mmCIF file of C-alpha atoms and ligand atoms in Angstrom:
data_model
loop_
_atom_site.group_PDB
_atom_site.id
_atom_site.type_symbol
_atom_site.label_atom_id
_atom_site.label_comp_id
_atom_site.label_asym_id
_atom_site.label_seq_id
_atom_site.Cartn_x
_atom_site.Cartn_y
_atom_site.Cartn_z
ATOM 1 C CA UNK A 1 156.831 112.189 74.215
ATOM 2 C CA UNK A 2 158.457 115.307 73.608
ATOM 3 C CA UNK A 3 159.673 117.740 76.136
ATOM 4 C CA UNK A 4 158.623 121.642 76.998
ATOM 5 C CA UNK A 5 160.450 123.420 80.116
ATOM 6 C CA UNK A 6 157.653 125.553 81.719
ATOM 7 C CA UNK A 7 160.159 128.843 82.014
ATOM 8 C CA UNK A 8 160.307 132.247 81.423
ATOM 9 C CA UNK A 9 163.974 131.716 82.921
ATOM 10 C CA UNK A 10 166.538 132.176 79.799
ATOM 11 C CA UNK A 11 169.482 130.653 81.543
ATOM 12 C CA UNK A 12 167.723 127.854 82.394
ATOM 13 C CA UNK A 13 166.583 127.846 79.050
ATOM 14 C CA UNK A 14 170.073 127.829 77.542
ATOM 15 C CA UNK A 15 171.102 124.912 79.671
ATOM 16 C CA UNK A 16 168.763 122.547 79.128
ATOM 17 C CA UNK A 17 168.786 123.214 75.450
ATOM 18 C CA UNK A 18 172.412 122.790 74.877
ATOM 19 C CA UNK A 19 171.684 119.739 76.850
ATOM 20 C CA UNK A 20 169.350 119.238 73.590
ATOM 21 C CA UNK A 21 167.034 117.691 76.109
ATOM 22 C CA UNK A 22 164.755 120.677 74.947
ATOM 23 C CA UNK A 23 161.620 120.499 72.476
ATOM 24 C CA UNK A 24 160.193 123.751 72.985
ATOM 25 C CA UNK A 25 159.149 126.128 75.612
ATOM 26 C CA UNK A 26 155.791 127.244 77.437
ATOM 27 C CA UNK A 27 155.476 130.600 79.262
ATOM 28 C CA UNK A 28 152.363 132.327 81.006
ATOM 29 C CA UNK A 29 151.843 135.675 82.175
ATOM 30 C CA UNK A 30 152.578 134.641 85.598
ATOM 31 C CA UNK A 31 156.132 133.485 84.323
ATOM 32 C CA UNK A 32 156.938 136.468 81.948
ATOM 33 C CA UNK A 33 155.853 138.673 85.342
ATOM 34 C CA UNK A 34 158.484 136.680 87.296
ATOM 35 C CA UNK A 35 161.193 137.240 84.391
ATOM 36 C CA UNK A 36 161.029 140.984 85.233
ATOM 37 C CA UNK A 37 160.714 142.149 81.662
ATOM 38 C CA UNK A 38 158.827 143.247 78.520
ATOM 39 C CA UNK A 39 157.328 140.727 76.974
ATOM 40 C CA UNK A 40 158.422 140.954 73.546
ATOM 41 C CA UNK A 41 162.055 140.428 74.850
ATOM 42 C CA UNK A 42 161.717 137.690 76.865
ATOM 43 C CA UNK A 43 159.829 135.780 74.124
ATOM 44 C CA UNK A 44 162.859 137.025 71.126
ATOM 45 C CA UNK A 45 165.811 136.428 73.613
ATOM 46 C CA UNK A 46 163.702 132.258 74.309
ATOM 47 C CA UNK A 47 162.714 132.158 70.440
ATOM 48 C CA UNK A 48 166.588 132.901 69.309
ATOM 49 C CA UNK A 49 167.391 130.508 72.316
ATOM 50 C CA UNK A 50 165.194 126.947 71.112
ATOM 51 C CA UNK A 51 164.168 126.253 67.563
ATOM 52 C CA UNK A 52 161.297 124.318 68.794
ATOM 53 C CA UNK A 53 157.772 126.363 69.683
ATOM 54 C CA UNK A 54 158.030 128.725 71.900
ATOM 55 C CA UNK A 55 154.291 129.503 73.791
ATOM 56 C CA UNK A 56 153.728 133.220 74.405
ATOM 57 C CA UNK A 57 150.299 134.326 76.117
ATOM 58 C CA UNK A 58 147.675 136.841 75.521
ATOM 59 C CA UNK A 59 145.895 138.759 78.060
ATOM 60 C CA UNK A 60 142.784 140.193 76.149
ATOM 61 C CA UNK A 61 139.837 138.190 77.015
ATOM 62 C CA UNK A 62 137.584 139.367 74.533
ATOM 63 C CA UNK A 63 138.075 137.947 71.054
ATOM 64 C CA UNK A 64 139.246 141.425 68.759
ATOM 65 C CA UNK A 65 141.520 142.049 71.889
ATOM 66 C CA UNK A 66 143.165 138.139 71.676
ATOM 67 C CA UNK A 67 143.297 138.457 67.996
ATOM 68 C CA UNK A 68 145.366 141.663 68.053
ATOM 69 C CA UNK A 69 147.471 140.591 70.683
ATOM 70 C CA UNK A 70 148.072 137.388 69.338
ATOM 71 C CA UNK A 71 149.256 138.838 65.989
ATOM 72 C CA UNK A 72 151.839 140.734 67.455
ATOM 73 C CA UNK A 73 153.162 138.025 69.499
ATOM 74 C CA UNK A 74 153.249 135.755 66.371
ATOM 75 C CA UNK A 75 155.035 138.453 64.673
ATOM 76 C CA UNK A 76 158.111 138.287 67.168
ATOM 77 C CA UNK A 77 159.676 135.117 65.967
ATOM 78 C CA UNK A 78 158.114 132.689 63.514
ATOM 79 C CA UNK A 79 158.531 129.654 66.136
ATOM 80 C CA UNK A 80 155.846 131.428 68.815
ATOM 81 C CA UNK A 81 152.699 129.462 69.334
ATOM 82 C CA UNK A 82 150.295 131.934 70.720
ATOM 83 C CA UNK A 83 148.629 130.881 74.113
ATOM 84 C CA UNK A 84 144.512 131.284 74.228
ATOM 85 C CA UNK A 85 142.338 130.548 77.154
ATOM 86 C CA UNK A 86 140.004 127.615 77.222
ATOM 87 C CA UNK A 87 137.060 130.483 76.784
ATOM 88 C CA UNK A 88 134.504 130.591 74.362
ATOM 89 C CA UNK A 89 136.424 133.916 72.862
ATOM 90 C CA UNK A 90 139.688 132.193 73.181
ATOM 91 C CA UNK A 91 138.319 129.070 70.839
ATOM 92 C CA UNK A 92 136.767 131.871 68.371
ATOM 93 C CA UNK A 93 140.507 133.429 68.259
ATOM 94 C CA UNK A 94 142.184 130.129 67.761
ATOM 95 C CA UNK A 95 139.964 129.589 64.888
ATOM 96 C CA UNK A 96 140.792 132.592 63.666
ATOM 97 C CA UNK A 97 144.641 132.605 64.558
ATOM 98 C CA UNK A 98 144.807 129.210 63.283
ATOM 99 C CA UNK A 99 143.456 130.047 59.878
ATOM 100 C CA UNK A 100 146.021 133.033 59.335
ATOM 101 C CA UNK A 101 148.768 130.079 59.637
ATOM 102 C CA UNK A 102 149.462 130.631 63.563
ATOM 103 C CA UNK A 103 150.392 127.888 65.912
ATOM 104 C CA UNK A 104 148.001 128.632 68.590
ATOM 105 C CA UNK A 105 148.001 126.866 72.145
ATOM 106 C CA UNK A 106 144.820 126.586 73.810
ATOM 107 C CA UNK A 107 145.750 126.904 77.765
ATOM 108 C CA UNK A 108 143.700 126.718 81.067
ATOM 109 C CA UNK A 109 142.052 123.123 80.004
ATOM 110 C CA UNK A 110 140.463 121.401 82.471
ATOM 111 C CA UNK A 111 137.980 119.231 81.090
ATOM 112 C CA UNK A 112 137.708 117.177 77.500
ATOM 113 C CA UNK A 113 134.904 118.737 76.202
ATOM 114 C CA UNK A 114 137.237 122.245 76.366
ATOM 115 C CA UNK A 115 139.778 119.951 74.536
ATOM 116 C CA UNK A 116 137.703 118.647 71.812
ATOM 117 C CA UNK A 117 136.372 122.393 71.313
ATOM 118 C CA UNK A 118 140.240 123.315 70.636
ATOM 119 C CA UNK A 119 141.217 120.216 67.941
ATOM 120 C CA UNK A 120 137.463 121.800 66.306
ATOM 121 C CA UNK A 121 139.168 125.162 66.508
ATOM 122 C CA UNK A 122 141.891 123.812 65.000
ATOM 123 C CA UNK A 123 144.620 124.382 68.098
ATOM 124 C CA UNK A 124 148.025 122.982 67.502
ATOM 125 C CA UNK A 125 148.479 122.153 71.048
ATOM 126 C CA UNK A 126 145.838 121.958 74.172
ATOM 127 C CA UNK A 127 147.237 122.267 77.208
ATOM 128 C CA UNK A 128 145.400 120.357 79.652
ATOM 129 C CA UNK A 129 146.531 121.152 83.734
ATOM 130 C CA UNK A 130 147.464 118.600 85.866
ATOM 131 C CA UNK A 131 149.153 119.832 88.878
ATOM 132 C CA UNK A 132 145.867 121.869 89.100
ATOM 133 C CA UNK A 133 143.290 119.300 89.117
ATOM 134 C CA UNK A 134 144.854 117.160 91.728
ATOM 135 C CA UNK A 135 144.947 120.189 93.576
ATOM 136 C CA UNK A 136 141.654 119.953 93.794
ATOM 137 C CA UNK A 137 141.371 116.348 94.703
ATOM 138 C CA UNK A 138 140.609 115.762 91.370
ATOM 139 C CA UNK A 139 142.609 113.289 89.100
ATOM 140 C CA UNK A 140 144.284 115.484 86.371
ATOM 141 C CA UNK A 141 145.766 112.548 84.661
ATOM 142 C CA UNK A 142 141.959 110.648 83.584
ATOM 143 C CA UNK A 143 141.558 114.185 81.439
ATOM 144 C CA UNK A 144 144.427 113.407 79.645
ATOM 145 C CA UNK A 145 143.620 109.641 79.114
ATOM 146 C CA UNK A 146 139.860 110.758 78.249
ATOM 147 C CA UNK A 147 141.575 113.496 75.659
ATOM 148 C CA UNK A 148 143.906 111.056 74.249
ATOM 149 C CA UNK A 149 140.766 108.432 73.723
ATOM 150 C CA UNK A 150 138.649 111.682 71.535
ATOM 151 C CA UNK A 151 141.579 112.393 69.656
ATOM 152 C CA UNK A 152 142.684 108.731 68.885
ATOM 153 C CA UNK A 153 138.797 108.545 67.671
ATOM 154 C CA UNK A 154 138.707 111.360 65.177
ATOM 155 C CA UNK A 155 141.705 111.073 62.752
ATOM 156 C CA UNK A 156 140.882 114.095 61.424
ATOM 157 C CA UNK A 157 142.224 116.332 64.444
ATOM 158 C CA UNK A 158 145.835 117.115 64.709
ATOM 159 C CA UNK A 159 145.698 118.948 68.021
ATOM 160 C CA UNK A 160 149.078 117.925 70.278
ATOM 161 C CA UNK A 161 147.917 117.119 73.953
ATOM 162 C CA UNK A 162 150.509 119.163 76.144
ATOM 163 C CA UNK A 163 150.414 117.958 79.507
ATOM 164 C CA UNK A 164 150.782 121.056 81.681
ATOM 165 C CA UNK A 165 151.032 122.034 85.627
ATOM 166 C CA UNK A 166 153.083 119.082 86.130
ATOM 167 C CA UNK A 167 154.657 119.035 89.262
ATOM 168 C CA UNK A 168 156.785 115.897 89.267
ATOM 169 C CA UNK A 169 158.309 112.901 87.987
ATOM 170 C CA UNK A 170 155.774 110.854 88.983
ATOM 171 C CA UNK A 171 153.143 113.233 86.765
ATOM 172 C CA UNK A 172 155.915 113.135 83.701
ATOM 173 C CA UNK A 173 155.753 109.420 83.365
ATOM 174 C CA UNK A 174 151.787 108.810 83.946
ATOM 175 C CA UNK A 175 151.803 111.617 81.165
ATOM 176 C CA UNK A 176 153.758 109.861 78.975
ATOM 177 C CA UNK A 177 152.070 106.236 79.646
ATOM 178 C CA UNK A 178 148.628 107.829 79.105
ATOM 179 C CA UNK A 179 149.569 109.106 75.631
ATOM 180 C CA UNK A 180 150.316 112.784 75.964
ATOM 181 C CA UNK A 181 152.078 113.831 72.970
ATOM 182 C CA UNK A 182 154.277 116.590 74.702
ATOM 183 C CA UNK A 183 154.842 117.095 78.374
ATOM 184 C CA UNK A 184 155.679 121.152 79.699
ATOM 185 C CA UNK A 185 157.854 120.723 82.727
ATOM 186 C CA UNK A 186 159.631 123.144 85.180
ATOM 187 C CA UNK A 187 163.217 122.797 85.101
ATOM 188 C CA UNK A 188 163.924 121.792 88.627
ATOM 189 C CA UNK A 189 161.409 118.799 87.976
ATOM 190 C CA UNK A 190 163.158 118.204 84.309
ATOM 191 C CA UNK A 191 166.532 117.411 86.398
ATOM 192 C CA UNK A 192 164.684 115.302 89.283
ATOM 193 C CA UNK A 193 164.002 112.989 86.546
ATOM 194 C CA UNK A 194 167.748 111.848 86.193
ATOM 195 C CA UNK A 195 167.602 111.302 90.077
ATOM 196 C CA UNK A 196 167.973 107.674 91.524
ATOM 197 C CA UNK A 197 169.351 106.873 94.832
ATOM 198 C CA UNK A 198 170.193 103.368 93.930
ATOM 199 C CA UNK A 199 172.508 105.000 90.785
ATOM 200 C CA UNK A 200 174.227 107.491 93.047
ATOM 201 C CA UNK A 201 175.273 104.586 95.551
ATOM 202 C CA UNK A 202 176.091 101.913 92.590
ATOM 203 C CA UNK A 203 178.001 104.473 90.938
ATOM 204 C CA UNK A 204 179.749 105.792 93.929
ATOM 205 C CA UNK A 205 181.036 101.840 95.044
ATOM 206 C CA UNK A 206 182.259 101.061 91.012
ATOM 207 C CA UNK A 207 184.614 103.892 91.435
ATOM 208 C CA UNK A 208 185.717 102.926 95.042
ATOM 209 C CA UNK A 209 186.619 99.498 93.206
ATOM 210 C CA UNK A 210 187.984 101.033 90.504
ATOM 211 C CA UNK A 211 190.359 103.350 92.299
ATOM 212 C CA UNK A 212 191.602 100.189 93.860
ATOM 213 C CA UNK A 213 193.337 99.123 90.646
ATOM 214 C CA UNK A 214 195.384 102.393 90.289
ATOM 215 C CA UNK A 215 194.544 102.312 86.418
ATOM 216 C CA UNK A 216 193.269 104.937 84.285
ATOM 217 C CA UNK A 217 190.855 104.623 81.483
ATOM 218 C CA UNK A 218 192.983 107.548 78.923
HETATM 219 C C1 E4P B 1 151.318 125.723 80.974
HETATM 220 O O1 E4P B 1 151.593 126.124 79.863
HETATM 221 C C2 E4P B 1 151.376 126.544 82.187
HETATM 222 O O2 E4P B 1 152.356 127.539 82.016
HETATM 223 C C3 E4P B 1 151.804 125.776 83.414
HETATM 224 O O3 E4P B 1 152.037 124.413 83.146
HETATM 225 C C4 E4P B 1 151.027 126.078 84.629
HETATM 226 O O4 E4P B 1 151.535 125.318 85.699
HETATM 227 P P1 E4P B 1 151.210 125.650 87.224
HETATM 228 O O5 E4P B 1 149.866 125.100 87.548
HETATM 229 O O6 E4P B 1 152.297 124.926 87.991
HETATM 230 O O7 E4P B 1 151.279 127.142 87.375
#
């Protein structure tokens, strides 16, 4: 399973990917807001940053207004994926953006029928949310097991299930054991996953031993 960081953060960018833990990088409006920014220089300064895809979103919600938009995000780096909504507009657009040779994310997925609409459309990634249906008492990670089952049984679509709104380890490795080709993961949750208690304490008594012996390794 390959790994996104969930960011519009470019330092936190830059460290992880010289960590070359990095596979690419999802943003959202809400992010790009937080960054402080324009748009079109967050999404050069993360595209120069990551050779992997880089997701930028539109805002239109009507289909001419996606299509424009999502042209000129495509045309700031040729590694941006362009980020539709899981709307009947935003599957006519990644049709569309698709066929003009655009990576196109299809975002705000809650369900597997909206997912098998986007591998019709042709979407290079759907990004199905997680964090948000268990929000709502809801299990987010059977719509990734159902999605992975419709994909598996149509060889002919080549959509990449991005497991998105993850919100901790715990949702990082059911993604990965129910077949999600790429999980998009915030970076504080990206480090948690080197966490162990168990490896903090068995590292912390090898080096009380080791000290003992007064020798050096170099
Ligand atoms: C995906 O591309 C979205 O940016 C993201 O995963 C949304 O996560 P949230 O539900 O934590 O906002």
């Amino acid at each position: 399973m390959k790994f996104f960081i969930d960011t519009a953060d470019i330092s936190e960018i830059r460290d992880l990917a010289a960590a070359g833990l990095l596979d690419g990088v999802t943003t959202n409006p809400s992010l790009v807001a937080k960054a402080g920014r324009p748009i079109a220089d967050v999404i050069k300064e993360i595209c120069q940053a990551i050779e992997g895809p880089v997701s930028a979103e539109v805002t239109a919600t009507d289909f001419d207004g996606m299509i424009a938009e999502g042209k000129r995000l495509a045309g700031i780096a040729a590694n941006v994926a362009v980020k539709v909504p899981s709307t009947w507009d935003g599957f006519r657009a990644c049709r569309a953006l698709s066929q003009l040779g655009h990576k196109v994310n299809v975002t705000l997925c809650f369900s597997a029928n909206q997912a098998l609409l986007a591998a019709k459309a042709g979407a290079t990634f759907i990004s199905p949310f997680v964090g948000r249906l268990d929000d709502l008492g809801l299990e987010g990670m059977e719509v990734i097991r159902e999605i992975r089952t419709i994909y598996d049984n149509d060889k002919s679509f080549k959509t990449q299930i991005l497991a998105s709104s993850i919100r901790s380890p715990l949702h990082v490795k059911q993604a990965a054991m129910a077949g999600a080709d790429i999980a998009t993961i915030p970076p504080a949750v990206l480090r948690n996953l080197a966490k162990h208690p168990l490896t903090d304490k068995g590292l912390a008594s090898f080096l009380a031993d080791w000290s003992k012996t007064g020798q050096t390794i170099l």
